């Protein structure tokens, strides 16, 4: 930090001393608490059941359950599905009710405690290593999965050894039998981990919305679970390969496809597909060739279908719940992605950044810290790329903006297409970009509004979501809406000064006149690869290289996913679930039981087909009605939206920047020890939300400093809460 910025306080410590909480009727709060307790209890029992299953007690409990419930038309498969997959689906149904009764509640002011609070989910415990930055809550989750795997392997090993007979079998036969049974148990343990694998990547699922975990946070849980699941499945396969090789019948066993029992060949195909996805998802391969990673990951369809053929219906029922919830989300995303979205404007900025403004309907809700997935069909029909939203919901009712840094082949082509199209000033050329959008995805509530004190740390294009936060706060203050943040410090590290105009995309004085009297705002900018300002007084040019009129003919984004309509999304989940039960019942009554169908792999295929058909037929009916409702609502807004597009399409980049509140330091990197130390002295004992958007090294540096300050914190110091907003597939 330079001398001019050190001698004065970073920010005043004054604050409103108020928080904003949801004020609801007593009976609604009571209903929500009942639902929370019910869902928490059901989830705890479900996890406890999975933990005890490897023990003899767990096996006996399962057998007792099957004996008591398998007499229905659904048979053993129905009993297994209800016990191991039913809980997560029931929780999803209860989540629908919870979200509906929560509704769009207004925020009201309430005096807060004067003491800061420590939170496990915002305290970084691990900051370096294979897991990246890990909070205390995430570490507990990791340890639970490790404990389950170790416990299950030990329990099964002891049970297998106790069951072997030393009298009737030779040592070699006992060893081969031990490896074969242990391989089977490794597969079962992997199946339990597999049941969680698809839950984090169900982008708009009611479960993620219930626990308020946005998709970009949940993605890393999918990565962790994927490594664990594939490790277990690989050991499962290797143990069988070793046994069959010693027995001399490896090729015969691999190619076998039996009707009764486990079908080996489908398992081999599933494992090969899984291994290919696993290898190409490793960081070195993924960063070197993202397209290879993306395309091979589409093999998940083969992986899941052939797994069902491999294990049959009743074993696949152990993990079918998570797959069903993923199918619900995937079908909605497919429906949303079919719509061509109108690109209102496109701009190429000198720093190598593209700004796209796309149309959205008024009733599509999103928060400032949201992501969208963008597809441009002229570039690729298969690739979808995630981008942070750079606009606030209050910037406009009919548009949403994203800033895209040109880094790879896809973004290079995007920028090239925009520049090529801009050569025709009259905009009379045919459509050059055909865009579709999935999302937006994000927190159910704007959680940046829950902190009175904010530190926003960005690296390069990582400033994009923080522009949305600033705009959100400024609009809220100007309109007199509930807004807790009062002290805001922005720390932005860029390589070169030509990136600084990005901060000018938000006109603070126009958004909130005299905002400096209502907000304490300061920006520290570090230009790491320049030792001095390129122009006089540190001012930089902020001209727009290309500004285009609408580039595609379409309509606003669909409201089918993201933070869409709670009632419609609830009806979709309920109808699909009921449809699945109906289809399974009809299949058992009219086909499986009368014709005595007993082929394992075939029944596994029928189970998957029923899951897909229930979502497509029953859920699709609701989606169709939802779409008609959306069209009717959009028609009412059409005239307003057309007028708004004319206004937005000709807005160029505002050249004003908050220079009076900005310190630019050249040739240096942020010294987080000094920054956090100064904040501690100036702000005192308060809660400080630290949001980080940037490369892993930046996240690690900030998290390490927060952990250090928290470990040696005294009563007069603030509590820093780490929140990452970086997306890394």
XYZ file of C-alpha atoms in Angstrom:
729
model
C 0.000 0.000 0.000
C 1.398 3.378 -0.901
C 2.056 6.127 1.600
C -0.891 8.195 0.473
C -3.240 5.383 1.341
C -1.657 4.255 4.585
C -1.731 7.436 6.640
C -5.490 7.838 6.356
C -8.059 5.346 7.659
C -9.209 2.793 5.129
C -12.826 3.299 6.055
C -14.806 4.751 8.859
C -16.100 2.265 11.375
C -19.465 3.868 11.583
C -22.408 1.667 10.756
C -26.112 1.432 11.008
C -26.071 -1.200 13.709
C -29.022 -2.811 12.068
C -29.652 -6.040 10.217
C -32.451 -7.072 7.967
C -34.361 -10.238 8.655
C -37.457 -11.788 7.217
C -40.577 -10.876 9.109
C -43.252 -13.541 8.652
C -46.472 -14.592 10.370
C -46.173 -16.953 13.307
C -47.883 -19.887 11.614
C -45.542 -19.613 8.607
C -42.492 -19.624 10.870
C -43.912 -22.619 12.735
C -44.493 -24.510 9.495
C -40.977 -23.734 8.317
C -39.459 -24.963 11.570
C -41.473 -28.183 11.383
C -40.286 -28.752 7.825
C -36.675 -28.011 8.785
C -36.798 -30.467 11.681
C -38.461 -33.123 9.526
C -35.921 -32.755 6.721
C -32.983 -32.653 9.138
C -34.181 -35.746 10.969
C -34.836 -37.650 7.734
C -31.411 -36.767 6.346
C -29.707 -37.788 9.603
C -31.496 -41.153 9.626
C -30.614 -41.705 5.968
C -26.906 -41.024 6.537
C -26.957 -43.165 9.705
C -28.492 -46.037 7.729
C -25.735 -45.827 5.117
C -23.102 -45.800 7.885
C -24.455 -48.891 9.679
C -25.185 -50.884 6.516
C -21.660 -52.446 6.280
C -22.101 -53.892 9.788
C -23.999 -57.110 10.472
C -26.634 -55.067 12.283
C -27.158 -52.948 9.172
C -27.513 -55.971 6.938
C -30.018 -57.545 9.315
C -31.964 -54.298 9.470
C -32.127 -54.176 5.662
C -33.240 -57.798 5.415
C -35.959 -57.195 8.010
C -37.178 -54.169 6.062
C -37.255 -56.103 2.776
C -39.128 -59.001 4.380
C -41.756 -56.615 5.742
C -42.262 -54.505 2.600
C -41.401 -56.613 -0.443
C -44.890 -58.100 -0.608
C -46.157 -55.096 -2.583
C -46.340 -54.880 -6.368
C -43.025 -53.037 -6.339
C -41.162 -56.023 -4.869
C -37.602 -55.971 -3.510
C -36.649 -53.138 -5.842
C -39.395 -50.946 -4.415
C -38.349 -51.743 -0.849
C -34.695 -50.922 -1.583
C -35.583 -47.758 -3.464
C -37.821 -46.500 -0.662
C -35.160 -47.159 1.993
C -32.063 -45.766 0.245
C -33.308 -43.423 -2.497
C -36.667 -42.450 -1.040
C -35.309 -40.197 1.729
C -33.538 -37.769 -0.620
C -36.599 -37.556 -2.899
C -38.888 -36.978 0.088
C -36.526 -34.234 1.289
C -36.745 -32.672 -2.183
C -40.558 -32.718 -1.998
C -40.489 -31.131 1.454
C -38.030 -28.558 0.108
C -40.609 -27.583 -2.503
C -43.167 -26.904 0.215
C -40.602 -24.979 2.258
C -39.617 -22.736 -0.660
C -43.241 -22.072 -1.583
C -44.315 -21.008 1.896
C -41.133 -18.931 2.265
C -42.145 -17.005 -0.833
C -41.041 -13.468 -1.616
C -40.879 -12.127 1.909
C -39.995 -8.517 2.555
C -36.894 -7.658 4.557
C -37.409 -5.673 7.738
C -34.947 -3.904 9.983
C -33.840 -5.375 13.264
C -31.168 -4.400 15.773
C -28.259 -6.804 15.708
C -25.928 -8.035 18.384
C -22.854 -5.851 18.914
C -20.602 -8.923 18.982
C -19.255 -10.629 15.841
C -19.998 -14.320 15.348
C -17.759 -17.207 14.331
C -19.147 -19.451 11.577
C -17.792 -22.848 10.598
C -18.819 -22.526 6.960
C -16.888 -19.264 6.451
C -13.726 -20.194 8.388
C -10.999 -21.560 6.059
C -9.180 -24.489 7.675
C -7.197 -25.850 4.726
C -5.830 -23.284 2.295
C -3.240 -25.297 0.352
C -3.330 -28.789 -1.027
C -5.407 -30.923 -3.410
C -8.758 -29.690 -2.069
C -8.007 -25.966 -2.445
C -9.562 -23.705 0.186
C -11.685 -25.795 2.560
C -13.919 -24.391 5.278
C -14.414 -26.067 8.649
C -17.849 -27.357 7.600
C -16.454 -28.775 4.355
C -13.629 -30.448 6.255
C -16.178 -32.162 8.501
C -17.943 -33.449 5.380
C -14.680 -34.731 3.897
C -13.768 -36.507 7.138
C -17.217 -38.115 7.305
C -16.834 -39.598 3.813
C -13.303 -40.809 4.594
C -14.498 -42.291 7.878
C -17.352 -44.085 6.101
C -15.060 -45.603 3.468
C -12.441 -46.715 6.017
C -15.106 -48.096 8.358
C -16.922 -49.916 5.557
C -13.731 -51.490 4.172
C -12.616 -52.623 7.639
C -16.054 -53.972 8.540
C -16.426 -55.915 5.287
C -12.860 -57.240 5.561
C -13.476 -58.613 9.038
C -16.805 -60.151 8.011
C -15.249 -61.785 4.933
C -12.348 -63.249 6.929
C -14.744 -64.646 9.509
C -16.814 -66.309 6.798
C -13.923 -68.078 5.074
C -13.391 -71.733 5.847
C -9.807 -72.900 6.321
C -10.809 -76.578 6.338
C -12.627 -77.043 3.036
C -10.602 -74.602 0.877
C -6.908 -74.179 0.151
C -5.046 -70.972 0.923
C -5.086 -69.974 -2.758
C -8.816 -70.604 -3.035
C -9.467 -68.647 0.158
C -7.327 -65.743 -1.112
C -9.133 -65.597 -4.449
C -12.516 -65.832 -2.749
C -11.495 -63.080 -0.329
C -10.451 -60.735 -3.164
C -13.587 -61.505 -5.138
C -15.947 -60.766 -2.248
C -13.919 -57.706 -1.218
C -14.136 -56.450 -4.810
C -17.916 -56.824 -4.618
C -17.987 -54.816 -1.375
C -15.796 -52.081 -2.853
C -18.366 -51.805 -5.630
C -21.174 -51.451 -3.083
C -19.262 -48.760 -1.155
C -18.691 -46.954 -4.445
C -22.416 -47.205 -5.177
C -23.213 -45.398 -1.915
C -20.775 -42.601 -2.825
C -22.246 -42.590 -6.335
C -25.662 -41.830 -4.810
C -24.312 -38.396 -3.796
C -22.318 -37.734 -6.980
C -25.006 -36.053 -9.084
C -26.608 -33.959 -6.350
C -24.047 -31.090 -6.432
C -24.308 -30.651 -10.229
C -28.091 -30.412 -10.274
C -27.665 -26.703 -10.902
C -31.122 -25.412 -10.113
C -32.337 -28.209 -7.837
C -34.557 -27.466 -4.871
C -31.999 -29.149 -2.591
C -29.248 -26.626 -3.390
C -31.764 -23.803 -3.090
C -32.915 -25.161 0.271
C -29.457 -25.133 1.856
C -28.553 -21.936 -0.055
C -25.458 -23.384 -1.720
C -24.989 -21.927 -5.218
C -23.966 -24.154 -8.074
C -20.423 -22.774 -8.391
C -19.739 -23.783 -4.772
C -21.317 -27.214 -5.161
C -19.250 -28.049 -8.251
C -16.140 -28.741 -6.188
C -18.125 -31.242 -4.095
C -18.930 -33.103 -7.314
C -15.212 -33.119 -8.148
C -14.291 -34.517 -4.740
C -17.025 -37.165 -4.875
C -16.042 -38.053 -8.432
C -12.459 -38.806 -7.408
C -13.625 -40.917 -4.466
C -16.273 -42.801 -6.443
C -13.973 -43.608 -9.352
C -11.209 -44.715 -6.981
C -13.589 -47.191 -5.343
C -14.987 -48.430 -8.665
C -11.445 -48.823 -10.042
C -10.346 -50.912 -7.047
C -13.581 -52.902 -7.450
C -12.693 -53.703 -11.066
C -8.992 -54.355 -10.456
C -9.668 -56.941 -7.738
C -11.865 -58.916 -10.124
C -9.289 -58.603 -12.936
C -6.584 -59.999 -10.635
C -8.788 -62.943 -9.597
C -9.815 -63.794 -13.165
C -6.222 -63.492 -14.396
C -4.994 -65.946 -11.757
C -7.859 -68.307 -12.591
C -7.018 -68.042 -16.312
C -10.464 -66.984 -17.535
C -10.067 -63.176 -17.768
C -11.382 -62.722 -21.328
C -14.274 -65.113 -20.815
C -15.407 -63.338 -17.649
C -15.046 -59.813 -19.074
C -17.231 -60.687 -22.069
C -19.928 -62.472 -20.038
C -23.433 -60.986 -19.934
C -25.679 -63.143 -17.759
C -29.415 -62.712 -17.315
C -29.505 -63.652 -13.627
C -26.942 -61.907 -11.473
C -24.321 -59.310 -12.303
C -23.709 -58.682 -16.031
C -19.953 -58.210 -16.381
C -19.591 -56.674 -19.865
C -21.882 -53.669 -19.144
C -19.843 -53.066 -15.992
C -16.630 -53.035 -18.020
C -18.133 -50.530 -20.481
C -19.383 -48.338 -17.612
C -15.993 -48.436 -15.872
C -14.121 -47.574 -19.079
C -16.419 -44.595 -19.669
C -15.903 -43.507 -16.068
C -12.117 -43.842 -16.331
C -12.051 -41.775 -19.500
C -14.055 -39.010 -17.786
C -11.845 -39.273 -14.707
C -8.531 -38.984 -16.564
C -9.630 -36.064 -18.745
C -11.005 -34.212 -15.705
C -7.595 -34.054 -14.043
C -6.432 -30.410 -13.727
C -3.452 -30.684 -16.138
C -5.570 -32.238 -18.902
C -8.572 -29.991 -18.266
C -6.523 -26.789 -18.397
C -4.562 -27.899 -21.449
C -7.617 -28.964 -23.474
C -10.964 -27.930 -21.987
C -12.856 -29.169 -25.054
C -11.522 -32.700 -24.525
C -12.672 -32.601 -20.898
C -16.076 -31.190 -21.839
C -16.850 -33.655 -24.625
C -15.670 -36.768 -22.775
C -17.783 -35.778 -19.789
C -20.858 -36.333 -21.943
C -20.078 -40.031 -21.517
C -21.888 -39.819 -18.178
C -24.973 -41.132 -20.021
C -23.132 -44.335 -20.965
C -21.614 -44.509 -17.493
C -25.016 -44.409 -15.752
C -27.016 -46.571 -18.197
C -24.458 -49.356 -18.343
C -24.034 -49.229 -14.579
C -27.767 -49.959 -14.313
C -27.357 -52.843 -16.805
C -24.388 -54.103 -14.789
C -25.957 -54.239 -11.321
C -29.653 -54.705 -12.143
C -32.685 -52.902 -10.801
C -32.600 -53.571 -7.071
C -28.894 -52.698 -6.646
C -29.245 -49.602 -8.832
C -32.120 -48.580 -6.537
C -29.493 -47.870 -3.844
C -28.335 -44.798 -5.810
C -31.288 -43.961 -8.063
C -32.528 -41.038 -5.949
C -29.641 -38.744 -6.811
C -29.897 -39.686 -10.497
C -33.621 -38.865 -10.497
C -33.046 -35.400 -9.014
C -30.324 -34.780 -11.612
C -32.728 -35.825 -14.400
C -35.288 -33.325 -13.100
C -32.734 -30.535 -13.361
C -31.261 -31.723 -16.675
C -34.627 -31.817 -18.441
C -35.454 -28.294 -17.288
C -32.079 -27.066 -18.494
C -32.643 -28.778 -21.840
C -35.991 -27.034 -22.238
C -34.540 -23.665 -21.287
C -31.541 -24.003 -23.583
C -33.729 -24.523 -26.673
C -34.759 -20.865 -26.614
C -32.810 -18.384 -28.720
C -32.114 -15.339 -26.561
C -31.989 -11.817 -27.911
C -28.544 -10.205 -27.633
C -29.396 -6.567 -26.978
C -25.844 -5.304 -27.376
C -22.247 -6.478 -27.589
C -19.114 -4.466 -26.842
C -15.427 -5.240 -27.262
C -13.361 -3.326 -24.717
C -9.672 -2.420 -25.261
C -8.512 -4.659 -22.427
C -9.622 -7.783 -24.288
C -12.987 -8.100 -22.584
C -16.380 -8.585 -24.209
C -19.575 -7.240 -22.675
C -22.813 -8.938 -23.697
C -26.256 -7.678 -22.726
C -29.036 -10.217 -23.246
C -32.774 -9.871 -22.854
C -34.701 -11.380 -19.970
C -38.355 -11.283 -18.896
C -39.366 -9.093 -16.000
C -40.442 -12.064 -13.855
C -37.028 -13.783 -13.990
C -35.388 -13.329 -10.591
C -31.678 -13.462 -9.884
C -29.146 -12.118 -7.398
C -26.037 -10.051 -7.930
C -23.716 -13.031 -7.332
C -25.204 -15.251 -10.034
C -23.805 -17.315 -12.896
C -25.217 -17.988 -16.342
C -24.159 -20.589 -18.898
C -23.844 -19.210 -22.423
C -23.928 -21.076 -25.718
C -23.215 -19.410 -29.070
C -24.207 -21.794 -31.831
C -21.940 -20.191 -34.419
C -19.012 -21.193 -32.205
C -20.177 -24.585 -30.926
C -23.471 -26.436 -30.589
C -22.243 -28.408 -27.588
C -20.102 -26.067 -25.506
C -21.651 -24.112 -22.631
C -19.423 -21.688 -20.727
C -20.150 -20.207 -17.275
C -19.872 -16.471 -16.658
C -20.546 -14.236 -13.671
C -23.376 -11.765 -14.024
C -21.999 -8.215 -13.987
C -25.365 -6.459 -13.646
C -27.630 -6.007 -10.655
C -31.278 -7.094 -10.756
C -32.083 -3.432 -10.146
C -30.117 -2.200 -13.151
C -33.065 -3.069 -15.351
C -36.051 -5.373 -15.484
C -35.481 -6.592 -19.015
C -31.783 -7.293 -19.422
C -28.829 -9.042 -17.831
C -25.124 -8.359 -18.535
C -21.956 -10.449 -18.501
C -18.285 -9.509 -18.916
C -16.207 -12.120 -20.766
C -12.409 -12.112 -20.651
C -10.820 -13.338 -23.891
C -8.603 -16.196 -22.723
C -9.206 -19.320 -24.833
C -10.235 -20.447 -28.300
C -13.976 -20.068 -27.687
C -13.723 -16.516 -26.348
C -11.278 -15.579 -29.123
C -13.810 -16.705 -31.714
C -16.570 -14.815 -29.914
C -14.586 -11.574 -29.972
C -13.643 -12.132 -33.608
C -17.273 -12.627 -34.644
C -18.331 -9.449 -32.847
C -15.561 -7.380 -34.446
C -16.312 -8.816 -37.867
C -20.013 -8.033 -37.535
C -19.301 -4.510 -36.286
C -17.749 -3.576 -39.618
C -21.263 -3.104 -40.984
C -22.281 0.137 -39.275
C -25.875 -0.087 -40.461
C -26.351 -3.451 -38.758
C -28.075 -4.759 -41.884
C -26.154 -8.010 -42.078
C -27.861 -11.294 -41.215
C -27.696 -12.544 -37.653
C -24.110 -13.317 -36.640
C -24.622 -14.725 -33.154
C -27.297 -17.155 -32.070
C -27.185 -17.348 -28.286
C -28.890 -19.510 -25.706
C -28.643 -19.095 -21.950
C -29.026 -21.452 -19.000
C -29.605 -19.962 -15.585
C -29.114 -17.742 -13.755
C -27.883 -19.816 -10.825
C -26.941 -18.417 -7.452
C -27.899 -17.986 -3.827
C -31.575 -18.020 -2.961
C -31.078 -14.702 -1.159
C -28.468 -11.965 -1.808
C -26.075 -13.091 0.915
C -23.725 -10.148 0.352
C -26.520 -8.083 1.906
C -26.154 -9.963 5.191
C -22.870 -8.199 6.048
C -22.557 -4.605 7.207
C -18.859 -4.625 6.309
C -17.546 -6.005 3.022
C -14.102 -6.628 1.583
C -14.261 -7.513 -2.115
C -11.023 -9.053 -3.421
C -10.786 -9.520 -7.178
C -8.176 -10.605 -9.656
C -8.540 -9.353 -13.239
C -11.966 -10.135 -14.679
C -12.941 -11.287 -11.177
C -14.176 -7.732 -10.640
C -17.252 -8.599 -12.732
C -19.504 -9.989 -9.956
C -18.430 -7.196 -7.606
C -19.673 -4.611 -10.080
C -23.055 -6.284 -9.677
C -22.729 -6.132 -5.878
C -21.857 -2.424 -5.947
C -24.750 -1.654 -8.261
C -27.090 -3.709 -6.078
C -26.061 -1.836 -2.935
C -26.186 1.593 -4.587
C -29.659 0.974 -6.011
C -30.908 -0.288 -2.640
C -29.551 2.752 -0.799
C -30.929 5.174 -3.378
C -34.390 3.572 -3.408
C -34.551 3.304 0.372
C -34.716 -0.490 0.312
C -33.293 -2.633 3.134
C -29.530 -2.646 2.692
C -27.123 -3.671 5.443
C -23.666 -2.979 3.867
C -22.231 0.389 4.875
C -18.436 -0.149 4.807
C -17.007 -1.493 1.532
C -13.356 -2.022 0.625
C -12.454 -3.218 -2.879
C -9.024 -4.773 -3.453
C -8.437 -5.348 -7.164
C -5.260 -6.793 -8.689
C -4.740 -6.424 -12.455
C -1.796 -7.115 -14.711
C -1.989 -3.949 -16.785
C -3.708 -0.609 -16.475
C -5.772 -1.123 -19.632
C -8.117 -3.223 -17.498
C -9.020 -0.307 -15.224
C -11.925 0.959 -17.404
C -13.881 -2.112 -16.294
C -14.533 -0.270 -13.042
C -16.143 2.522 -15.029
C -18.956 0.292 -16.281
C -20.883 1.364 -13.191
C -21.765 5.064 -12.837
C -22.039 5.438 -9.080
C -23.168 9.051 -8.952
C -25.902 8.438 -11.496
C -27.077 5.293 -9.714
C -27.034 6.842 -6.239
C -26.415 10.611 -6.071
C -24.291 11.646 -3.096
C -23.623 7.992 -2.268
C -20.461 9.018 -0.385
C -22.613 10.410 2.425
C -24.389 7.068 2.824
C -21.636 4.544 2.079
C -18.000 4.284 3.144
C -16.339 3.064 -0.043
C -12.671 2.773 -0.987
C -10.922 0.957 -3.803
C -7.306 -0.245 -3.753
C -6.076 -1.165 -7.242
C -2.772 -2.971 -7.762
C -1.272 -2.909 -11.271
C 1.264 -5.699 -10.943
C 3.126 -5.546 -14.285
C 3.542 -1.778 -14.671
C 5.842 0.322 -12.527
C 4.247 3.678 -13.340
C 1.069 5.123 -14.854
C 0.998 5.003 -18.672
C -0.703 8.429 -18.869
C -0.646 11.593 -16.788
C -2.049 11.402 -13.276
C -2.767 7.723 -13.636
C -5.773 8.252 -15.891
C -6.399 5.607 -18.473
C -8.317 5.578 -21.669
C -11.749 3.963 -21.466
C -12.951 4.055 -25.045
C -15.067 1.229 -26.381
C -13.454 -0.565 -29.285
C -16.734 -1.848 -30.670
C -20.338 -1.182 -29.790
C -23.000 -3.095 -31.638
C -26.722 -3.031 -32.080
C -28.773 -6.228 -31.500
C -27.007 -9.205 -33.051
C -29.674 -11.923 -32.814
C -33.364 -12.219 -33.226
C -34.929 -14.040 -30.346
C -36.657 -13.307 -27.087
C -35.921 -13.034 -23.394
C -34.391 -15.789 -21.302
C -36.637 -18.587 -20.095
C -37.672 -18.670 -16.437
C -37.659 -22.466 -16.241
C -34.509 -22.804 -14.110
C -32.374 -20.731 -11.807
C -34.348 -18.826 -9.223
C -37.555 -19.370 -11.139
C -41.161 -19.487 -10.036
C -41.407 -21.598 -6.865
C -44.929 -22.899 -7.476
C -44.267 -24.004 -11.059
C -40.933 -25.616 -10.171
C -42.628 -27.312 -7.209
C -45.407 -28.689 -9.401
C -42.770 -29.975 -11.803
C -40.934 -31.921 -9.074
C -44.156 -33.288 -7.554
C -45.700 -34.348 -10.878
C -42.492 -36.056 -12.043
C -42.174 -37.960 -8.767
C -45.801 -39.098 -8.826
C -45.394 -40.035 -12.472
C -42.370 -42.180 -11.631
C -44.321 -44.060 -8.949
C -47.255 -44.546 -11.343
C -45.072 -45.827 -14.190
C -43.177 -48.234 -11.944
C -46.477 -49.526 -10.527
C -48.025 -50.000 -13.978
C -44.865 -51.695 -15.231
C -44.894 -54.157 -12.334
C -48.643 -54.838 -12.551
C -48.994 -55.105 -16.333
C -45.633 -56.462 -17.456
C -42.988 -57.594 -14.975
C -45.148 -59.645 -12.600
C -47.570 -61.228 -15.158
C -44.759 -62.234 -17.536
C -42.337 -63.188 -14.734
C -39.556 -60.914 -15.980
C -36.470 -61.795 -13.929
C -33.524 -60.670 -16.084
C -31.466 -58.352 -13.900
C -29.921 -56.134 -16.571
C -33.242 -55.774 -18.399
C -35.066 -54.722 -15.219
C -32.283 -52.238 -14.532
C -32.823 -50.756 -17.982
C -36.585 -50.559 -17.372
C -35.976 -48.705 -14.085
C -33.861 -46.082 -15.856
C -36.445 -45.840 -18.649
C -39.224 -45.198 -16.105
C -37.175 -42.436 -14.470
C -36.584 -40.729 -17.813
C -40.167 -41.224 -19.016
C -41.691 -39.834 -15.816
C -39.662 -36.638 -16.132
C -40.330 -36.335 -19.867
C -44.084 -37.117 -19.799
C -45.418 -35.975 -16.439
C -42.820 -33.282 -15.813
C -42.970 -32.241 -19.458
C -46.709 -31.576 -19.138
C -46.050 -29.119 -16.312
C -43.167 -27.561 -18.251
C -45.501 -27.057 -21.214
C -48.068 -25.290 -19.049
C -45.270 -23.310 -17.418
C -44.051 -22.256 -20.837
C -47.541 -21.088 -21.865
C -47.797 -19.086 -18.655
C -44.362 -17.604 -19.333
C -45.379 -16.618 -22.872
C -48.518 -14.954 -21.606
C -46.533 -13.003 -19.019
C -43.906 -12.085 -21.624
C -46.586 -10.852 -24.043
C -47.776 -8.363 -21.456
C -44.247 -7.010 -21.155
C -43.444 -6.978 -24.878
C -44.038 -3.300 -25.502
C -42.043 -2.272 -22.424
C -39.217 -4.617 -23.342
C -38.966 -3.299 -26.908
C -38.708 0.252 -25.614
C -36.059 -0.786 -23.119
C -33.955 -2.482 -25.791
C -33.820 0.715 -27.809
C -32.484 2.515 -24.780
C -29.895 -0.076 -23.723
C -28.577 -0.815 -27.188
C -27.111 2.669 -27.586
C -25.602 3.060 -24.132
C -21.831 3.195 -24.432
C -19.359 2.682 -21.675
C -19.449 5.528 -19.218
C -15.998 7.066 -18.943
C -16.356 8.292 -15.412
C -14.765 6.306 -12.596
C -14.850 6.744 -8.838
C -11.370 8.287 -8.843
C -11.942 10.235 -5.625
C -12.310 6.948 -3.749
C -9.560 4.998 -5.518
C -5.865 4.433 -4.786
C -3.823 2.912 -7.621
C -0.526 1.231 -6.698
C 1.825 0.299 -9.544
C 4.401 -2.475 -9.545
C 3.138 -4.199 -6.388
C 0.832 -6.970 -5.257
C -1.715 -6.708 -2.437
C -0.189 -7.140 1.004
C -3.121 -8.835 2.699
C -1.415 -8.914 6.074
C -1.201 -5.115 6.007
C -4.698 -4.680 4.533
C -6.412 -6.942 7.057
C -4.355 -5.483 9.881
C -5.444 -1.960 8.966
C -9.064 -3.054 8.695
C -8.839 -4.701 12.103
C -7.604 -1.494 13.695
C -10.099 0.775 11.957
C -13.305 -1.313 12.019
C -13.041 -2.977 15.412
C -15.091 -5.969 16.623
C -17.515 -6.483 13.713
C -18.413 -9.184 11.212
C -16.638 -8.653 7.887
C -17.699 -10.553 4.783
C -14.671 -11.194 2.561
C -15.610 -12.145 -0.995
C -12.898 -13.408 -3.319
C -13.135 -13.862 -7.084
C -9.921 -14.732 -8.850
C -7.334 -17.470 -9.466
C -6.655 -20.195 -6.868
C -3.462 -18.481 -5.728
C -5.419 -15.333 -4.838
C -8.054 -17.338 -2.962
C -5.343 -19.206 -1.080
C -3.551 -15.993 -0.076
C -6.724 -14.362 1.240
C -7.888 -17.529 3.011
C -4.482 -17.988 4.650
C -4.573 -14.429 5.991
C -8.126 -14.844 7.301
C -7.173 -18.064 9.044
C -4.137 -16.399 10.580
C -6.129 -13.404 11.844
C -8.882 -15.659 13.189
C -6.446 -17.886 15.076
C -4.814 -14.944 16.864
C -7.918 -12.769 17.058
C -8.621 -10.790 20.227
C -11.942 -9.438 21.448
C -11.365 -6.015 19.871
C -10.727 -7.453 16.389
C -13.268 -8.222 13.655
C -14.243 -11.710 12.511
C -13.459 -12.204 8.830
C -15.792 -14.541 6.912
C -14.323 -16.135 3.784
C -16.631 -16.439 0.755
C -15.302 -17.674 -2.578
C -17.019 -16.727 -5.812
C -14.620 -18.355 -8.253
C -15.920 -20.909 -10.742
C -13.555 -23.703 -11.734
C -14.860 -26.686 -13.681
